[in-house]
Coordinates of N, CA and C in Angstrom, one line a residue:
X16 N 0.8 -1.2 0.0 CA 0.0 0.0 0.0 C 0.9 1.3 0.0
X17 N 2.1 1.2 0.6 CA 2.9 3.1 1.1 C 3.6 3.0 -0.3
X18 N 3.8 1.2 -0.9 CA 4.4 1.8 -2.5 C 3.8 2.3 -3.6
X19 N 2.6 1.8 -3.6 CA 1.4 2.1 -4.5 C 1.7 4.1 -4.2
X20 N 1.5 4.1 -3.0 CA 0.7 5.9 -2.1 C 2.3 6.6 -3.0
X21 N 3.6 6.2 -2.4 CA 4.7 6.2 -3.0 C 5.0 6.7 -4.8
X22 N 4.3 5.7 -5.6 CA 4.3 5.5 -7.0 C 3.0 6.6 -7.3
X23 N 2.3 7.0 -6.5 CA 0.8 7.6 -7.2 C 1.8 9.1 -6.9
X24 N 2.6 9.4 -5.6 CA 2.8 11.2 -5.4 C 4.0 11.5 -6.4
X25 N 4.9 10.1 -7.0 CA 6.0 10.5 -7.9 C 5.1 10.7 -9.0
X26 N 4.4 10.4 -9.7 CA 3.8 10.9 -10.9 C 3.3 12.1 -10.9
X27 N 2.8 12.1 -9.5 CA 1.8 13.4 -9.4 C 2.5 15.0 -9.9
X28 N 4.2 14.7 -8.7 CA 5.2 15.5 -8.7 C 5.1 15.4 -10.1
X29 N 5.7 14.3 -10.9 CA 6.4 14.7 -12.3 C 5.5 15.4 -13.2
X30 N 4.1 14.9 -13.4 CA 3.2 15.5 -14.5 C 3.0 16.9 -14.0
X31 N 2.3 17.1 -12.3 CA 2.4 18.7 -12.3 C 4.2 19.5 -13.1
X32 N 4.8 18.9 -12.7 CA 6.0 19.8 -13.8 C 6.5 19.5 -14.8
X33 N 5.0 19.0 -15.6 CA 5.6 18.9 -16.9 C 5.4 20.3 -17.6
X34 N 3.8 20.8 -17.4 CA 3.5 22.3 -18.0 C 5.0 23.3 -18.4
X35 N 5.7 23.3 -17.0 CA 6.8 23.9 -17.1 C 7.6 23.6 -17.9
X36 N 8.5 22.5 -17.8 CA 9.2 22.1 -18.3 C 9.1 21.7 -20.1
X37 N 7.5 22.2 -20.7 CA 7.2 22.2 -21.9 C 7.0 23.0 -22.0
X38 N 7.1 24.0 -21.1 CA 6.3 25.8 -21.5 C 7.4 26.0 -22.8
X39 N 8.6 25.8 -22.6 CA 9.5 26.6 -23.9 C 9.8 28.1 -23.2
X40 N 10.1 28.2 -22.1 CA 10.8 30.0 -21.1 C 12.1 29.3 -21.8
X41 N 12.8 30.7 -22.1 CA 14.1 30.4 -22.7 C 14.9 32.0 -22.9
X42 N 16.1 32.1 -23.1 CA 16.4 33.3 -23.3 C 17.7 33.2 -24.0
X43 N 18.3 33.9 -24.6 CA 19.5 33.9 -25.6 C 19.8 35.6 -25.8
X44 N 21.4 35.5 -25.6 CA 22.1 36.8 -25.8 C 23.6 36.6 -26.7
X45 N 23.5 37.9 -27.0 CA 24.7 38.2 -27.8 C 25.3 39.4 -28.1
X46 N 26.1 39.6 -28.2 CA 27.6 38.4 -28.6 C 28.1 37.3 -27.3
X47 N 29.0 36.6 -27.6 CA 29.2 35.4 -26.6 C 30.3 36.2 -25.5
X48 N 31.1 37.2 -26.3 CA 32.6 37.5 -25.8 C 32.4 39.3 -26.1
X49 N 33.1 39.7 -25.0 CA 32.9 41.5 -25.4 C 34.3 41.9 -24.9
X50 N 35.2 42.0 -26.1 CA 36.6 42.6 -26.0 C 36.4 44.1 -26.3
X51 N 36.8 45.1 -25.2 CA 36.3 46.4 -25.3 C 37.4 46.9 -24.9
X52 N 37.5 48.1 -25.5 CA 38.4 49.4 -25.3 C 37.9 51.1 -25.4
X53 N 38.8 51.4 -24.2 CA 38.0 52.9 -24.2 C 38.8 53.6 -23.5
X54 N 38.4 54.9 -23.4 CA 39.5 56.1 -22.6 C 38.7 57.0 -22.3
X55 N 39.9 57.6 -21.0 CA 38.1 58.8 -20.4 C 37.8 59.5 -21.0
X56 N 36.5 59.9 -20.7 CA 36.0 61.1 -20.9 C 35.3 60.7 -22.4
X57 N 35.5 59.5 -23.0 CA 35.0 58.9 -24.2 C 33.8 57.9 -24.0
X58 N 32.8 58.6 -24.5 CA 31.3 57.5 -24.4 C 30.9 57.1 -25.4
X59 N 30.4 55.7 -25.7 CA 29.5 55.1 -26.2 C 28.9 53.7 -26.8
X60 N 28.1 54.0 -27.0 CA 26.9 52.4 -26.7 C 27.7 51.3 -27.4
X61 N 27.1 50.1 -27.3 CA 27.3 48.9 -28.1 C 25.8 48.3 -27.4
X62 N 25.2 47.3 -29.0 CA 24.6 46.9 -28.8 C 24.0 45.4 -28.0
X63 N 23.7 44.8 -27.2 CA 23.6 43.8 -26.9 C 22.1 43.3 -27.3
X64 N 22.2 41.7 -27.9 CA 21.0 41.4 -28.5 C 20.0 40.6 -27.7
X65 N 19.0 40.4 -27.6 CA 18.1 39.3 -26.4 C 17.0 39.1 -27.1
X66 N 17.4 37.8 -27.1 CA 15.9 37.0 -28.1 C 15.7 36.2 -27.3
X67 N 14.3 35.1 -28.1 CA 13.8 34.3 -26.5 C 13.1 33.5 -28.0
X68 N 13.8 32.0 -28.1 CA 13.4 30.8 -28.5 C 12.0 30.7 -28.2
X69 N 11.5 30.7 -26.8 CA 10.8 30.1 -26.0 C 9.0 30.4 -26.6
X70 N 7.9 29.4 -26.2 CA 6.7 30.6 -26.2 C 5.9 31.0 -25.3
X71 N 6.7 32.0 -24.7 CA 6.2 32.9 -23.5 C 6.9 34.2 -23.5
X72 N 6.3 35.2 -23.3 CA 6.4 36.6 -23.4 C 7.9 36.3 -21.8
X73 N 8.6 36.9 -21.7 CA 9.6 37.1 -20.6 C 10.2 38.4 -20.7
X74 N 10.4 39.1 -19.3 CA 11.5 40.5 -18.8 C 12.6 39.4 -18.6
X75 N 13.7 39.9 -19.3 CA 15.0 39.6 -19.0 C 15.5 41.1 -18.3
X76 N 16.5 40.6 -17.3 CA 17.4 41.5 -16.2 C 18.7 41.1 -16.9
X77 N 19.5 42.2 -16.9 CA 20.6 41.8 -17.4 C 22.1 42.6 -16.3
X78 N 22.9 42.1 -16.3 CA 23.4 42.5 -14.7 C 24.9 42.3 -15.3
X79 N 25.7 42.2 -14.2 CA 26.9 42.0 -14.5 C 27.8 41.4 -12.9
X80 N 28.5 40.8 -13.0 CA 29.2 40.2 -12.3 C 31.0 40.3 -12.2
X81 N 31.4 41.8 -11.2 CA 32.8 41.7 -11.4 C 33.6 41.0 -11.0
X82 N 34.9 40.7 -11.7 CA 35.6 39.7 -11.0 C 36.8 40.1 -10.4
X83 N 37.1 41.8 -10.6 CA 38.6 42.1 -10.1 C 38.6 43.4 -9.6
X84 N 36.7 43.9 -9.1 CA 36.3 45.2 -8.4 C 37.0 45.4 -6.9
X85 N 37.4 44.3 -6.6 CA 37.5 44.2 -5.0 C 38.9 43.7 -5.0
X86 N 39.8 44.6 -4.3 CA 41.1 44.1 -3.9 C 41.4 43.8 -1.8
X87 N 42.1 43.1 -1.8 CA 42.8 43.0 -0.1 C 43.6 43.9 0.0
X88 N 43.6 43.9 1.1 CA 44.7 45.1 1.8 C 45.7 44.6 3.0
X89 N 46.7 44.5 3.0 CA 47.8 44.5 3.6 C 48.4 45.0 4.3
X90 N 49.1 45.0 5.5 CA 50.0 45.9 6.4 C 51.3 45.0 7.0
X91 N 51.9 45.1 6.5 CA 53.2 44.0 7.3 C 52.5 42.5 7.0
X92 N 52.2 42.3 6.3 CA 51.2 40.8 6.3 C 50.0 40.9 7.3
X93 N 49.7 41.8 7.5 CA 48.4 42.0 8.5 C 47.4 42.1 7.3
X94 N 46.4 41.2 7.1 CA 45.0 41.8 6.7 C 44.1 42.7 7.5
X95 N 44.0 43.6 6.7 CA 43.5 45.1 6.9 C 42.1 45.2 6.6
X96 N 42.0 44.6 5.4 CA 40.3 45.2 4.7 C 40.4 44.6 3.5
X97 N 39.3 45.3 2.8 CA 39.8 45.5 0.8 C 39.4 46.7 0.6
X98 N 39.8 46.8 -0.8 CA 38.6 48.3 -1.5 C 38.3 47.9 -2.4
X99 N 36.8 48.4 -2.6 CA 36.0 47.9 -3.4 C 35.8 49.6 -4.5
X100 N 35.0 49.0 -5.7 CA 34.6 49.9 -6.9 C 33.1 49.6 -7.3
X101 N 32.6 50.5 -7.9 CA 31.5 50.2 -8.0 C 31.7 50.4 -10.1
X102 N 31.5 49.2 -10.5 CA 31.6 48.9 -11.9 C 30.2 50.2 -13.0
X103 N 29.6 50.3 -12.3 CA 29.0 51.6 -12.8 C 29.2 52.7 -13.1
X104 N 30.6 52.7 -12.7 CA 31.2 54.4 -12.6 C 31.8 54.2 -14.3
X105 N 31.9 53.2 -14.8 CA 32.7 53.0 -15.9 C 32.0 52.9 -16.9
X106 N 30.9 51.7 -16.8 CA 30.2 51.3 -17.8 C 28.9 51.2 -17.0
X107 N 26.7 50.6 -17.7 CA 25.4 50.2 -17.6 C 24.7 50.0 -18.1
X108 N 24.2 49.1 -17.6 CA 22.9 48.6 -19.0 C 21.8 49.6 -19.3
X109 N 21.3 50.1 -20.3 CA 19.9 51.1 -20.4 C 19.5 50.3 -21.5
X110 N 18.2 49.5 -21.1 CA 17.4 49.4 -19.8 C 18.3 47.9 -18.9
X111 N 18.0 47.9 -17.9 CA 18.9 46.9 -17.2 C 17.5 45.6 -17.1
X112 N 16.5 46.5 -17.5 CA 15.0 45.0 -17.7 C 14.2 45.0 -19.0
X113 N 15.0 44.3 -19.5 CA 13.7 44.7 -21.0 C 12.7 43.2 -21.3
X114 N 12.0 44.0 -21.9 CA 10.7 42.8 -22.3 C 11.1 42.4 -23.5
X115 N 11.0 40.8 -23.4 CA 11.2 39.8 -24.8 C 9.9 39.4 -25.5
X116 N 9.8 39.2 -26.6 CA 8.0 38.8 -26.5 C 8.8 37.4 -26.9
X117 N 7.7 36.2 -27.4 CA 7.8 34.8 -27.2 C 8.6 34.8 -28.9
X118 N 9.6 33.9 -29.1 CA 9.7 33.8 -30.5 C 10.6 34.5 -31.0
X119 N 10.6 35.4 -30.2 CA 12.3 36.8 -31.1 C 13.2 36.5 -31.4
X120 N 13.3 36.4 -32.6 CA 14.9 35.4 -33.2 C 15.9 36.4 -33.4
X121 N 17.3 35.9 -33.0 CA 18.3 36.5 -33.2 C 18.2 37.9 -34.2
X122 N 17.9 37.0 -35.4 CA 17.4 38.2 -36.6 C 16.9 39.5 -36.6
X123 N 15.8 39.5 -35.5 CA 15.0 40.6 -35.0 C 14.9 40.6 -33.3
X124 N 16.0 40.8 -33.0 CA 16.5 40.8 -31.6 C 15.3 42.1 -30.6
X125 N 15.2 42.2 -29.4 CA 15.7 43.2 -28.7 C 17.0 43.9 -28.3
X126 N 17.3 45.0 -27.9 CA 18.2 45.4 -27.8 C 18.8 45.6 -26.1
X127 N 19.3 45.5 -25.6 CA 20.2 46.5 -24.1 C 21.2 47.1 -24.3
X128 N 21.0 48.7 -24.0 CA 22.2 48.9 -24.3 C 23.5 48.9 -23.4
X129 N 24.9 48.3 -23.5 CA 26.1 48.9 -22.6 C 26.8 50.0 -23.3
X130 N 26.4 51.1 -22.2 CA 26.8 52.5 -22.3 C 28.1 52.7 -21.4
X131 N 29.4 53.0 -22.1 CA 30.6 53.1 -21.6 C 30.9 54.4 -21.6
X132 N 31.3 54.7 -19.9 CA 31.6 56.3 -19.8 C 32.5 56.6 -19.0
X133 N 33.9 56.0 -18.6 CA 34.5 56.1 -18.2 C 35.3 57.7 -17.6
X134 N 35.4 58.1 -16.5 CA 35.6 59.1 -16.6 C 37.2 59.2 -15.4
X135 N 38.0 60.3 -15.1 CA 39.3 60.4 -14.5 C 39.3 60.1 -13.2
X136 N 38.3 60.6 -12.3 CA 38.2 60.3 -11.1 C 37.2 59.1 -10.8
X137 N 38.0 58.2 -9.8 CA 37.1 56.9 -9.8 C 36.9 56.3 -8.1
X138 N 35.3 56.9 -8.0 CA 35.5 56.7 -6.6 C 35.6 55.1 -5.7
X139 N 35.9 55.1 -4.6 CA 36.1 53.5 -4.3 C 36.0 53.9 -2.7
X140 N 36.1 52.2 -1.7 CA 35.7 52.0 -0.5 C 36.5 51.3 -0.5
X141 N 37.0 51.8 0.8 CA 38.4 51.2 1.5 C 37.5 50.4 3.3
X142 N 37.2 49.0 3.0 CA 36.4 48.9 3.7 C 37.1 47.6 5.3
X143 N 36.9 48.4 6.0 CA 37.9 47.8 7.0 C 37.2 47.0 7.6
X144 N 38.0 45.4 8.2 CA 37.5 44.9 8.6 C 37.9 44.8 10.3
X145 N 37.2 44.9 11.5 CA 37.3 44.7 12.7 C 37.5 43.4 13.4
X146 N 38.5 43.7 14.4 CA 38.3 42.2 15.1 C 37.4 42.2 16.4
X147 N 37.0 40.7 16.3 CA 36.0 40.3 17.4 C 35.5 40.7 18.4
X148 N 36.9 41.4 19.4 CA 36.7 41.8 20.4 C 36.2 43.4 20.0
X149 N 36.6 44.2 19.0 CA 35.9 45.4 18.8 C 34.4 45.1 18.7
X150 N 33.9 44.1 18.1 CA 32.7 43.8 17.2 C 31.9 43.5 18.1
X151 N 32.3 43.0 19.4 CA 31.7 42.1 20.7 C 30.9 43.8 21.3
X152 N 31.7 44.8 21.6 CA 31.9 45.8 22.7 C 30.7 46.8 21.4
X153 N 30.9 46.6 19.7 CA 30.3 47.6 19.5 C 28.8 46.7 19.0
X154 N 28.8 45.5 19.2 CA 27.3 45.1 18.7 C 26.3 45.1 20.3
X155 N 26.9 45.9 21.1 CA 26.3 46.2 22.5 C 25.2 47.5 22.4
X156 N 26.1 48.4 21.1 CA 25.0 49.3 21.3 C 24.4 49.5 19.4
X157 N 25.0 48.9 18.5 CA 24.3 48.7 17.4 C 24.2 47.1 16.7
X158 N 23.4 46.6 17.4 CA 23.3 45.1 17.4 C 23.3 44.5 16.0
X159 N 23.1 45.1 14.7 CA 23.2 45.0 13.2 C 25.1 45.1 12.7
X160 N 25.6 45.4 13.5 CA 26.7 45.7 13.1 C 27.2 44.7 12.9
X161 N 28.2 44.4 11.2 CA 28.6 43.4 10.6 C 30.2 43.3 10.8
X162 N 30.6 43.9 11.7 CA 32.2 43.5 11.7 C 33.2 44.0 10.8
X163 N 32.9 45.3 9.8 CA 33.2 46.2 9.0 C 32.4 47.2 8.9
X164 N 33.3 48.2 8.1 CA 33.0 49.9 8.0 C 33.6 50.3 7.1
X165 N 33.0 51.5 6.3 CA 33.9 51.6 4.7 C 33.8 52.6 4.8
X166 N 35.2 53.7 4.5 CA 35.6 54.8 4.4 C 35.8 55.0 2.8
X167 N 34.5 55.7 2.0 CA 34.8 56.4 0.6 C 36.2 57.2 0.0
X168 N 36.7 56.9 -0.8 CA 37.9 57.6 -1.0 C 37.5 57.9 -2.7
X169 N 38.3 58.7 -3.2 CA 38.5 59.2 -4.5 C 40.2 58.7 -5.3
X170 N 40.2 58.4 -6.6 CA 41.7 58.1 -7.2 C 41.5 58.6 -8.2
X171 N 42.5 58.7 -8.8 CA 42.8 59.0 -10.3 C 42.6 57.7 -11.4
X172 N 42.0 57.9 -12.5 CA 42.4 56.6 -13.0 C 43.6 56.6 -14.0
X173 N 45.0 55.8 -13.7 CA 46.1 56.2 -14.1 C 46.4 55.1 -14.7
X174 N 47.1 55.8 -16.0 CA 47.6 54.9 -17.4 C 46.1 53.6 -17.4
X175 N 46.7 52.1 -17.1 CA 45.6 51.7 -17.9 C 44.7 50.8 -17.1
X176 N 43.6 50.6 -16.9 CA 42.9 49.4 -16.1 C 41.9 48.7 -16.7
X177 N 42.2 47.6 -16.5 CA 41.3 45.9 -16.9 C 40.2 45.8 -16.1
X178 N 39.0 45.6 -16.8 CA 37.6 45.2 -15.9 C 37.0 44.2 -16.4
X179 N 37.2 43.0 -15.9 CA 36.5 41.8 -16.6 C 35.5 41.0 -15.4
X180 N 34.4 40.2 -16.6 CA 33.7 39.8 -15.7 C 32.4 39.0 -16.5
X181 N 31.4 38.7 -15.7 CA 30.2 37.8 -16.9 C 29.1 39.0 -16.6
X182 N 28.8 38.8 -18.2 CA 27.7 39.7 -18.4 C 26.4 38.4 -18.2
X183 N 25.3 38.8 -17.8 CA 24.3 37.3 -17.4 C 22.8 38.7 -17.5
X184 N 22.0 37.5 -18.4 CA 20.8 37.8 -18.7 C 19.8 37.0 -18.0
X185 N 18.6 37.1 -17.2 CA 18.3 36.2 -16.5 C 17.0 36.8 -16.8
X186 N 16.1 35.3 -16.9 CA 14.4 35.8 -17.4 C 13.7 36.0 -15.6
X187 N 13.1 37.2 -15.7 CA 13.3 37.1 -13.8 C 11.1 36.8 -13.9
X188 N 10.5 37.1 -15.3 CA 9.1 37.1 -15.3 C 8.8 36.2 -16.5
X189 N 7.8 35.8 -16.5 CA 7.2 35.0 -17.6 C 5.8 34.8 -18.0
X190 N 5.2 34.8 -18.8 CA 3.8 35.0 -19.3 C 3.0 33.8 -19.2
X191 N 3.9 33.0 -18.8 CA 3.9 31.4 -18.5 C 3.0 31.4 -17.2
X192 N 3.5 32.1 -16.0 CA 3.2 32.3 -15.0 C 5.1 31.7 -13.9
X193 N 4.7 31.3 -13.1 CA 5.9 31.2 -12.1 C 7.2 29.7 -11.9
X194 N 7.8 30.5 -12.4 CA 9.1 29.4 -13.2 C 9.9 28.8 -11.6
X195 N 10.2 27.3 -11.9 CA 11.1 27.0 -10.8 C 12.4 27.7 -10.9
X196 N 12.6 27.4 -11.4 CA 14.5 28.0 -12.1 C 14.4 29.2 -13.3
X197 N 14.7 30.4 -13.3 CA 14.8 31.2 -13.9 C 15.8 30.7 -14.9
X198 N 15.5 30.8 -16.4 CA 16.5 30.7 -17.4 C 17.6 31.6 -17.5
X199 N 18.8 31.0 -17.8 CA 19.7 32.4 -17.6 C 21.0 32.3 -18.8
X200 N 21.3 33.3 -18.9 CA 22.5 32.8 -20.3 C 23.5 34.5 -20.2
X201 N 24.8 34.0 -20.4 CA 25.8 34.9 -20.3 C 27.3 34.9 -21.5
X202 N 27.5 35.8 -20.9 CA 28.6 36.3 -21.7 C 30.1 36.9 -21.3
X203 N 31.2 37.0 -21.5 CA 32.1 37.3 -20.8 C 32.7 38.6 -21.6
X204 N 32.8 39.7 -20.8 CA 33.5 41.1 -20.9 C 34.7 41.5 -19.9
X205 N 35.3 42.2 -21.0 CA 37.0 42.4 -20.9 C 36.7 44.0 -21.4
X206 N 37.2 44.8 -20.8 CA 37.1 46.2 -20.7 C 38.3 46.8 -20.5
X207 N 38.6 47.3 -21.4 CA 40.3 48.3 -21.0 C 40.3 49.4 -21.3
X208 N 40.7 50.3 -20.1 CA 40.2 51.6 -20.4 C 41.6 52.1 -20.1
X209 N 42.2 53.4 -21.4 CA 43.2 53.6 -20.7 C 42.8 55.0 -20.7
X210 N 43.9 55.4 -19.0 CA 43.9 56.6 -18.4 C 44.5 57.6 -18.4
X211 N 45.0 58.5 -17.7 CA 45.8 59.3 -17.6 C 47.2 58.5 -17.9
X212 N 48.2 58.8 -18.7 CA 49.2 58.8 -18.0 C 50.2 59.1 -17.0
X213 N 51.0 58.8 -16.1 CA 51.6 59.0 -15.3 C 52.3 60.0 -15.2
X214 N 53.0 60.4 -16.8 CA 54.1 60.8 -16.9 C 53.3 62.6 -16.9
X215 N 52.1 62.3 -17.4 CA 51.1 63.6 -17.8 C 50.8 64.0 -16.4
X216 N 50.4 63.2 -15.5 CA 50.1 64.0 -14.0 C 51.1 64.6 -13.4
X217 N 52.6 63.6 -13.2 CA 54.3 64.7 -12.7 C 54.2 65.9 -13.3
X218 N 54.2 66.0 -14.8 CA 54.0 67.4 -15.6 C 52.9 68.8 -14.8
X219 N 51.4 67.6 -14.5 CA 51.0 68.9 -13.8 C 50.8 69.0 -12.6
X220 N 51.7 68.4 -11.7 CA 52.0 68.9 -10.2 C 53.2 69.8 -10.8
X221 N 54.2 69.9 -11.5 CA 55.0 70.5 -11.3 C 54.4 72.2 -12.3
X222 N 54.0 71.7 -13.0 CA 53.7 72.9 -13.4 C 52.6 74.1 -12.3
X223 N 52.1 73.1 -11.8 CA 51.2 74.0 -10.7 C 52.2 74.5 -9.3
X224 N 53.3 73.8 -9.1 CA 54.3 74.1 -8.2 C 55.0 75.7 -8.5
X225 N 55.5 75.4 -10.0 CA 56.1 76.3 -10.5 C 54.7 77.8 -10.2
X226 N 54.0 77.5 -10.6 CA 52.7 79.1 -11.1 C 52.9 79.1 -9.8
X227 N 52.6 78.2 -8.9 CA 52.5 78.9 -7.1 C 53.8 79.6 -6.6
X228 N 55.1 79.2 -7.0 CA 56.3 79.9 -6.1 C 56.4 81.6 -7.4
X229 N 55.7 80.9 -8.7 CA 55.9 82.5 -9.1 C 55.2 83.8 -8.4
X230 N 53.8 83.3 -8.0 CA 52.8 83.7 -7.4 C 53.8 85.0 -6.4
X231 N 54.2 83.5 -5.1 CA 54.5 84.0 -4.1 C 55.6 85.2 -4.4
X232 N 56.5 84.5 -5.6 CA 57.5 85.6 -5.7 C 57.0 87.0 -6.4
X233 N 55.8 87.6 -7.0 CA 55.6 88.4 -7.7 C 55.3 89.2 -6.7
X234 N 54.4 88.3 -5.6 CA 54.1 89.2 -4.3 C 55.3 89.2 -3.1
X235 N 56.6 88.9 -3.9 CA 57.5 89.0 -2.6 C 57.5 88.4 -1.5
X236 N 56.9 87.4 -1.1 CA 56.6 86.3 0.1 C 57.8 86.2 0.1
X237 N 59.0 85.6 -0.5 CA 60.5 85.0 -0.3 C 60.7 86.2 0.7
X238 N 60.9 87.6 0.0 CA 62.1 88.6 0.4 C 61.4 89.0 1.9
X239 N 60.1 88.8 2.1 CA 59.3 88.9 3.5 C 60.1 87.8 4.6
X240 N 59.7 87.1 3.8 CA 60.7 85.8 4.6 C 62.2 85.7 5.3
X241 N 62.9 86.5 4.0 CA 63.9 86.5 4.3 C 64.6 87.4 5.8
X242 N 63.2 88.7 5.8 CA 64.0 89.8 6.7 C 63.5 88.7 8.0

């Protein structure tokens, strides 16, 4: 009898998910590979394509995943922290959710765009991590407190930097109604942006050095000095 009861809920399970698993939710993007180059202060789009095999209307989300935003931090071999970037400041999807209708073939794609805007100043979090005994004494009076704290800082972005990472399209809706596993499909980007040179920033500390001691000298600050 409990194999019969057994054999009657395994079917039950499999045929309720068959609907799904025959709906046809599906999603497809391109290109596969995104080898990119840019320099500040220089914007503009490239197309990404999103079609959908499938036959159900789906919003695909399209996102990104860095893989070299976040560095450690060191002190005599002491770990300190990391600092982290926010991959936005550089490049974004517009729109980051677009609607697929059922059927969209490569051919006659949707579009997302990635809009590259890299610009000279690149801000970042220098995000420190605490030890225990601090975290013990300060989760006394803010009980949410995670054992880190991040101090915003500003840099230059100098000569050249690499941003790689998977670009991932994910059906997050479906006309279907409610999917166990969201379909998902990606792509891998490589972004090189080159910056300032080095040699161009020494040029303008020293040139701003120079205008300042002329300054002083035109108003005589030295010969003040001197008496």
């Amino acid at each position: 009898m409990k194999k019969i009861l057994l054999l009657i809920l395994f079917f039950c399970v499999f045929f309720s998910s068959l609907p799904e698993v025959l709906a046809g939710v599906g999603i497809g993007m391109g290109p596969p590979k995104l080898d990119l180059t840019s320099t500040i202060g220089k914007s503009y789009f490239l197309n990404l394509i999103l079609y959908n095999p499938g036959d159900y209307d789906i919003k695909a989300r399209v996102t990104f995943e860095c893989e070299n935003c976040e560095e450690k931090v060191y002190l005599f071999g002491w770990y300190l922290g990391r600092t982290k970037e926010d991959y936005t400041q550089f490049f974004n999807f517009e729109p980051e959710e677009v609607y697929v209708p059922a059927q969209t073939a490569p051919e006659k794609p949707v579009y997302s765009y990635l809009k590259i805007h890299p610009s000279l100043f690149v801000k970042k979090e220098f995000i420190i991590s605490t030890p225990e005994e601090i975290n013990f004494l300060v989760r006394m009076i803010n009980p949410s407190y995670k054992g880190e704290f991040s101090i915003p800082y500003y840099t230059l972005l100098l000569n050249e930097k690499e941003i790689k990472g998977g670009v991932t399209a994910t059906a997050v809706w479906s006309s279907f109604g409610p999917m166990g596993a969201a379909p998902a499909v990606g792509s891998y980007l490589t972004l090189n942006i080159k910056g300032m040179p080095l040699g161009s920033l020494i040029l303008i500390i020293v040139a701003i050095v120079i205008i300042i001691v002329g300054i002083l000298w035109k108003f005589g600050i030295f010969k003040r000095l001197r008496r």
